[in-house]
Amino acid sequence: MPVITLYYDDLEDLSGIDKNTLIKRIPMMGCDIERIGDDHIDIEFFPNRPDLYSTEGVARALRGFLGIETGIREYKTAPSGIEITKDREIEKIRPYFACAVIRNMQFNSRSIESLMALQESLHWAVGRNRRKVSIGVHDLARIKPPFRYIAQYPGFKFTPLDFQEPMTMREILEKHPKGIKFASILEKFDKYPLILDSEDNVLSFPPIINGELTRVTEETTDLLIEVTGLSPSVSTALNIVVSALAERGGRIETVTIDGGMETPRLEPDIMELKNNEVEKLIGLKFSNEEIITCLEKMRYGARSSENKIEVAVPAYRSDILHNCDLIEDIGIGYGFDKIKPELPATSTTGSSHPISKLRDALREIMVGLGYFEVMPFTLTSDRVQFEMMRREKAEGITHIKYPISEDHTIVRHTILPNLLEILSINTHRELPQRIFEAGEVVLNCKTEQRLGAVAIHPQANFTEIQAVMDAVLRERRMEYEVAESDDPAFIEGRRADIIIKGEKAGVFGEIHPEVISNFGLEHPVIGFELEL
Amino acid sequence: MPQKEYNLTTNEKLVLLALVKTRGLNPDNLAAESGLSVEAAMQAALMLDEKEFLEVFDDNQDYYKFTKEGEDYAINGLPERRIIELLERNPTLNIDELKKMLSSPYYIDYGLPWLIKKRWARIEKGRVIPIILKPEKGSDEKVIDDLKIYKKMNKELWTNNEVREVIYTLEKRDIIEKFTEKRRIIYITNRGRELVNKGITIEEEITQFTPAIIKSGAWKNKKIRPYNIHTPVKPVYGAKLHPYQRLINEMRSIFLEMGFTEIKGDIVQSSFWNFDALFQPQDHPAREMQDTFHLDTECDLPEEYIASVKKMHEKGGGISRGWGGNWSEDIARKQVLRTHTTAVTIKYLTDHPDPPVKAFCIDRAYRREAIDPTHTPEFEQLEGVVMDKGVSFKNLLGCLTEFYHRMGFDEVRFRPGYFPYTEPSVEPEVYIESRGKWVELGGAGVFRKEVTLPLGIKHPVLAWGLGVSRVAMLRLGLKDLRELYQSDIDWLRKSTVV
C-alpha cells in the first residue's frame, strides 16, 4: 500500500494543523502511521482512499475531521478552450481518456514532490501499475493546442524525459528505465499510444514516459494533465489530481475531447440515505442533524429532505459504492472511540468441531506417552518430502505456481518429513527426543488429518514404536492389523503398514539409515504416521 | 547446655574418619580414603561443611602452560634457535633453502625477526648471515626448559622483573598461556576433630527401602538415612502440548464459552470462495502472484451463485455501483492456498443462511511472504462471524472487546480500517504496557451487502480475522515467529504450563 510522506510545515501551511495534533488524531481518521520523523511523518493510507495520497488531500480531510472547515469542497471550472482529438485506432489500445488544464500554480520543491508522489501512488492504487490508468503532467507553456491522442508506429522518434537524444518508441521500451519496467503493457500491440501538440511535439507516450519538452519545474505555472487507460477510473484519477492542485490555489479549466465531452467533471454524485439505515448498521440512534454534522466533517455535502438525507459525494471519492460506505464515514466522523461496544443479544450454544475433538484426544494420548507436540510448516519441498525420504514422487501433490523459496514449493502430503526436519534442527539438544504432530496434510486438493510421531535415541527400535502405535490405536478403540510394508523411508524387515478395515491407514518402523543421514542425524530414529 | 545430638549419616561418619588423620584431602583422595564414590563423599562433605565439622575449600590458581605451538618449541627449540642451528651446519643457506629444510615454512616468518632482534644474525641480500654461532640459551629458553619439566608454572613464582618480562614476551608470542585450575580441598575443623575424638561408631542405616525391609519391620531398629532437602535437583521435563497450541486452545475455549460453533475448511480453496464471494475485484492487487500462492489446479464453481456474484461485481446487483468491467468465471475457478480463513466462514454462512449463526475457526492461512522474524508464509488466523437479525457494528465491537478482555488485554481501542468485503471496517488494537504502545491485532467489520446478498445471506454479518501469532509473540515473549514452527526442543521442554 502506498506510504505518503507528509512534511509538517507543508501540511500546517495547507491545513493549520500542527505536528502533535496530527500524530494524535490522524489514526482515528483511518490510516497506519509507519514512521514519525523530525520534519515529516510517513503514513500508509488504505487503497480505497486514493484521494488521501497527497498532502493536499490529507489537509482537506483533516480540516473537516477536526472541524476547522466542514462540508463539501466545491471546485469551480471554466472552459480552457483547448481541444484534443482521439484517433480511432487508439480505441483498441488504450481507449479511456480524460484531460484538464490547471492555471496559476506556484510550485516549490515540496509541492512538486507531493504532485509526483501522488502520481506514483495513483499509478499503483488506481492504475494497477499504469496498466489500467496512467497520468501525465505537462508544462502547458511549452506546447501548442490543439492536441492529438493517436496510435503511432514504434519507429517514431522523440526525446523522452531524462534523456538528451531522441529515441524511437521501440528503443524507449528496450533501453529507458521506465520503458523496460512497463514494456509488458504494450507487448501485444504493433502501434503505441502517443499524445502530440499541433506542431507534432510529443507530450507523452502513455503509459510509459513523457517527453522531455514538457517537464514541470518550479517556474511552471500552467499545467496540462492527461490521463489514459483501460477503464473509466481515468476520471477518478484526474479528479483526484486536479482537486489536489486546486487546494494549492490552482484554477481548474476543462478540455474538450473530440469536440464533445468536457473533462474534468467535478459535479458531486448525489446519494440518498435514510436515518434508520445508519442506526441499523452502526447500532446507535442519530438525529438527522447529527448525521449531517458527521457527513460534513468527512467533507460530504448533506441536507435533510423529507425523511431522507441527500448526500453530495465529492468527485474525488471513488470508493463510495453503497450507502454502507457513507455510513462508515458517518461512524468515523462521529468517532469510533465514542461508539460503546455492546455484546449481541444473540443466544446460541457453542460446540467444538469433531476434528478439534479428535486432535485434542490424540494430543492427550501422545503427551501421556512422553511425546512433545510440535507445529511445523505445512509448506515444504519435493526434496524433503520425497528425495530425503527415499520415496517415489506421489500423485495428487499441491504444487505452488510461483514459490518464494526452494524450501516451500509444495504443500505436504505427509507429516513424517517435517518431524525429521525438526529433529535435524535439534541435534545439539539432549536425547532422547520424542515429538509428534496432529496436523493437516493436503492430497488431491483435499485437507486430511494425520498423526505423526518420531523418536530419536541410541536404543530406539521397532518394538518401541510398535508399542506407541498400538497404544494410540487402543486408546482410540481402533482395531488394526499389520502387514509387510515396502516404504523405502524405513528399514526393510523393521517396517510395517497399519491396516484398518482392510485398508492401509499408516506405516511405522525404524527410519532408514540413509534417511537419518539425509536429515543430518546420527542416532536411530523410529516413527509412525497414521491417517485419521 | 545439653549437647546437641548430631544425626550423622554413615557416609558422613566415614568422611570424618577419613579426614581426621590428614591435613586436608582433595575429592579424589577423600573418596579413596573413605571408601565411598566421589559423589557420595562430596555430598557427605558438603553436609558436614554446613554443620561446620569440616570445611570445603575452593581455591582457584592461575598457572602458565604451553600452547600447542609452545609444546612444539619445547621439544624442537624456538624457531630462531632452529635456524641458527641449520646455519651452524651450513652457513651458505639462503632463505628459500632454509624454508624447505624446516618442517614448516612459517618457522622462517616467526624465527627471522627474533633472530635479528636477539642479534644472532643479520640479513643481507636474501641471505641470513650469522653474527654469533652457538649463542647461549636466552632467559626465554631457560623458562621454556623449566616449564618443560614442571608442566605448569604458578605465575606467583616469578617475582623478579626480568622473568616477568620474559613471561610477557612468551605469552605475546603465543608460546605459553594462562589457565586457571580449580582446586578443592576438604579440611576437618576443630569441631569435627572433637566429635571424632569423642568416638564415632558406624552403624548400618537404610538408604533405599525394599519390600524385605518393609515386610520384616527391620526398619524399626535401624537408622534411616536422611536426604539433604536443600540439594538442588536435576530438572526433569514432562512432555506437553506446544505452548502455541495451548494459546490456541485458550482462544477456542473463549469462543466456545461465548456460544460460538467451531468450523473447519479446506486449505486449498477456489479463488471464488477466497476472493470473489467476498466482493474482491478480480484485478485487486492482493490477488496478484506477489501476495497469493496460486496453484495450477481449478475447480467447479457453485452453480447457484455464479450469476448473482457476477452481476454484483459487474453492475452492483441493483444496490451498489459494483466494480465495472467483466467478471471472469475462469479466474474464479483457479485454486489458491487460502489467504485467509474468511474463505471458510463465508462458505459456512452460505450453507447456513438461517439466523442466528455464531461461528469461529482457528486455522492456517497462507500468504506469499518471505520468511523473516515477523512474517511467515503460513500462520494461524482466528476467524469469527455473528449473523443475526438486527446485529450491528456496536455488537461487533462488543464481541471483540469481550474476547480481548478475556485474553487479558484490558485496554482495547478501535481504529478505522479497510477491507474490500466489510464496511464499516476496523482495526482492533490493544495497549501493551511493556511496550508502551498500541498493537494492532487484526481486522474486523460488517460484511458488505455486496458480499452477503448474492450468496442469499439476508441478515447482517459481523466478521473478524485476528492474527493469532501476534498474540503468541506477546504472550510467549518471542522475537522470532519461526520459533513457533521450527521449534527448539529445549524451548518446548522449558516452556511453562500456565
XYZ file of C-alpha atoms in Angstrom, chain A residues 1 24 27-33 46-49 124-126 128-129 132 269 271 279-284 313 317-329 331-332 336-337 339-357 359-360 363-364 366-380 397-404 408 411-412 422-423 425-426 428-438 440-442 445-449, chain B residues 234 237-246 248-249 252 255-256 258-268 279 281 283-285 288-290 292-297 319-323 334-335 337-338 356-358 360 363-364 366-371 376-378 380 386-402 413-418 422-427 429 440 446-450 460 462 481-482 484-494:
234
model
C 0.000 0.000 0.000
C -2.693 12.165 17.896
C -5.056 7.316 13.250
C -8.743 7.770 14.106
C -9.389 9.061 10.584
C -8.259 5.711 9.147
C -4.592 5.045 8.417
C -1.482 3.403 9.822
C 1.417 5.574 10.946
C -5.884 2.485 2.654
C -6.300 1.565 -1.013
C -9.931 2.716 -1.026
C -8.848 6.319 -0.372
C -0.187 1.849 -8.140
C -3.592 2.026 -6.467
C -5.945 3.126 -9.228
C -2.601 -1.130 -11.230
C 0.971 -0.248 -12.137
C -5.338 0.412 -16.032
C -22.742 12.438 -7.078
C -26.933 9.662 -2.925
C -28.997 3.023 13.074
C -29.227 -0.496 11.626
C -25.593 -0.669 10.639
C -23.886 1.220 13.472
C -26.351 0.311 16.197
C -26.763 3.845 17.527
C -20.324 12.804 -2.748
C -14.179 9.925 -3.842
C -14.221 6.749 -5.920
C -14.846 4.399 -3.011
C -18.482 5.165 -2.327
C -20.242 2.190 -3.899
C -23.112 1.773 -1.498
C -24.737 3.585 1.415
C -22.711 1.455 3.834
C -19.649 3.389 2.675
C -21.352 6.629 3.687
C -22.376 5.090 6.991
C -18.824 4.028 7.755
C -17.736 7.624 7.217
C -19.122 6.420 12.119
C -15.611 7.751 11.604
C -15.166 5.046 16.593
C -13.900 5.722 20.108
C -19.272 4.049 19.969
C -19.924 1.977 23.068
C -19.223 -1.730 22.445
C -22.193 -3.959 23.253
C -22.384 -7.752 23.074
C -25.069 -9.006 20.674
C -28.146 -10.426 22.339
C -27.950 -13.475 20.053
C -28.154 -16.554 22.238
C -26.532 -19.708 20.919
C -24.766 -22.751 22.295
C -21.200 -23.361 21.270
C -19.648 -26.578 20.070
C -16.203 -27.859 19.176
C -15.598 -29.227 15.715
C -15.218 -33.055 15.626
C -11.738 -32.645 14.100
C -10.674 -30.486 17.048
C -12.056 -33.046 19.477
C -6.926 -33.801 17.718
C -7.357 -32.931 21.399
C -2.669 -34.824 21.949
C -3.692 -36.204 25.329
C 0.713 -38.626 22.804
C 1.692 -36.323 25.658
C 0.892 -39.171 28.041
C 3.269 -41.377 26.070
C 6.037 -38.818 26.567
C 5.919 -37.065 23.199
C 6.250 -33.282 22.858
C 3.924 -31.535 20.454
C 5.379 -29.624 17.502
C 3.638 -27.493 14.850
C 5.839 -27.346 11.732
C 5.059 -25.520 8.497
C 2.899 -27.396 6.026
C 4.728 -25.803 3.103
C 7.690 -27.913 2.126
C 0.554 -33.199 -4.699
C -0.261 -29.491 -4.366
C 2.384 -27.567 -6.287
C 2.726 -23.830 -5.779
C 2.900 -21.903 -9.033
C 5.313 -19.143 -8.066
C 7.165 -20.355 -4.984
C 9.072 -17.775 -3.000
C 8.441 -24.043 0.056
C 2.039 -28.422 0.440
C 2.934 -31.541 2.395
C 12.563 -30.624 13.494
C 14.910 -33.304 14.842
C 17.488 -28.544 13.986
C 17.784 -30.063 17.459
C 22.620 -30.218 19.789
C 19.866 -30.968 22.294
C 19.782 -33.789 24.799
C 18.428 -37.219 23.800
C 16.036 -38.894 23.865
C 13.803 -36.635 21.822
C 10.221 -37.621 21.160
C 7.898 -35.374 19.155
C 4.511 -35.614 17.457
C 2.084 -33.580 15.438
C -1.651 -33.977 14.992
C -3.247 -31.373 8.376
C -1.925 -32.505 5.018
C -3.309 -31.885 1.533
C -6.700 -30.631 -3.085
C -8.439 -32.083 -0.015
C -7.330 -31.400 3.544
C -6.750 -34.585 5.543
C -5.953 -35.211 9.206
C 18.300 -32.028 38.260
C 10.786 -32.136 31.736
C 7.465 -33.810 31.160
C 6.103 -33.977 27.634
C 3.495 -31.327 26.928
C 1.407 -29.520 24.396
C 3.069 -26.918 22.234
C 2.753 -23.535 24.012
C 1.213 -22.120 20.835
C -1.410 -24.869 20.776
C -2.186 -24.100 24.403
C -4.985 -21.557 20.510
C -6.938 -23.811 22.866
C -11.055 -21.758 21.278
C -15.341 -18.579 21.765
C -16.951 -21.834 22.836
C -19.328 -17.303 24.231
C -21.579 -19.749 22.373
C -19.751 -19.977 19.052
C -19.644 -23.097 16.882
C -16.244 -24.187 15.671
C -15.947 -24.716 11.916
C -13.225 -26.050 9.603
C -12.498 -25.983 5.902
C -10.033 -26.863 3.176
C -6.582 -25.337 2.817
C -6.949 -25.354 -0.969
C -16.527 -8.937 -3.436
C -12.404 -7.233 -7.548
C -7.892 -7.015 -10.567
C -7.331 -6.371 -6.847
C -3.612 -6.208 -6.036
C -1.768 -10.983 -7.783
C 1.008 -13.522 -7.677
C 3.089 -11.361 -5.335
C -1.101 -15.174 -3.025
C 0.067 -18.758 -3.502
C -1.588 -19.685 -6.777
C -1.950 -23.309 -7.824
C -2.174 -24.967 -11.224
C -5.487 -26.597 -10.431
C -27.838 -1.968 -4.768
C -24.307 -0.822 -5.487
C -22.098 0.649 -8.158
C -20.155 -2.612 -8.469
C -16.649 -2.745 -9.839
C -8.426 -21.049 -10.250
C -7.367 -22.524 -6.955
C -3.946 -21.697 -0.815
C -6.476 -19.830 1.305
C -28.669 -16.937 14.178
C -25.145 -18.104 13.307
C -22.198 -17.631 15.599
C -15.400 -19.361 14.537
C -6.574 -22.410 11.306
C -3.713 -21.713 8.966
C -1.114 -18.738 3.552
C 0.442 -15.602 2.078
C 3.289 -15.352 -0.356
C 5.693 -13.645 2.011
C 9.394 -14.181 2.521
C 10.250 -15.548 5.953
C 5.942 -16.435 7.844
C 4.270 -17.729 4.675
C 1.743 -19.604 6.793
C -2.816 -19.096 12.229
C -22.047 -13.430 14.001
C -25.089 -13.395 11.735
C -28.453 -12.448 13.154
C -31.371 -10.116 12.709
C -30.564 -6.662 13.996
C -26.913 -7.105 14.908
C -24.794 -4.053 14.228
C -21.347 -2.513 14.295
C -21.529 -1.778 18.019
C -22.150 -5.505 18.616
C -19.029 -6.281 16.580
C -17.056 -4.003 18.873
C -18.752 -5.762 21.793
C -17.655 -9.242 20.676
C -14.078 -8.122 20.068
C -13.823 -6.243 23.355
C -15.150 -9.248 25.253
C -9.424 0.511 21.027
C -10.795 0.519 17.503
C -9.330 2.416 14.583
C -10.986 2.735 11.192
C -9.611 0.184 8.760
C -10.219 -1.010 5.253
C -16.512 -5.146 5.119
C -17.945 -1.718 5.754
C -17.543 -0.281 8.340
C -14.119 -1.830 8.852
C -11.994 -1.580 11.988
C -8.545 -2.485 13.160
C -5.702 -2.593 18.901
C -2.819 -3.944 16.067
C -19.632 -5.756 8.959
C -19.889 -7.718 5.704
C -20.940 -5.548 2.787
C -24.315 -6.219 1.208
C -22.339 -6.803 -1.993
C -26.120 -8.535 8.880
C -20.256 -9.229 11.868
C 7.837 -16.171 14.749
C 9.828 -19.084 13.317
C 6.681 -21.420 16.788
C 7.037 -23.614 13.735
C 10.682 -24.718 13.783
C 10.845 -25.270 17.488
C 13.894 -25.718 19.616
C 13.146 -28.789 21.734
C 14.755 -27.148 24.762
C 12.391 -24.210 24.377
C 9.479 -26.679 24.355
C 10.905 -28.536 27.352
C 11.385 -25.382 29.358
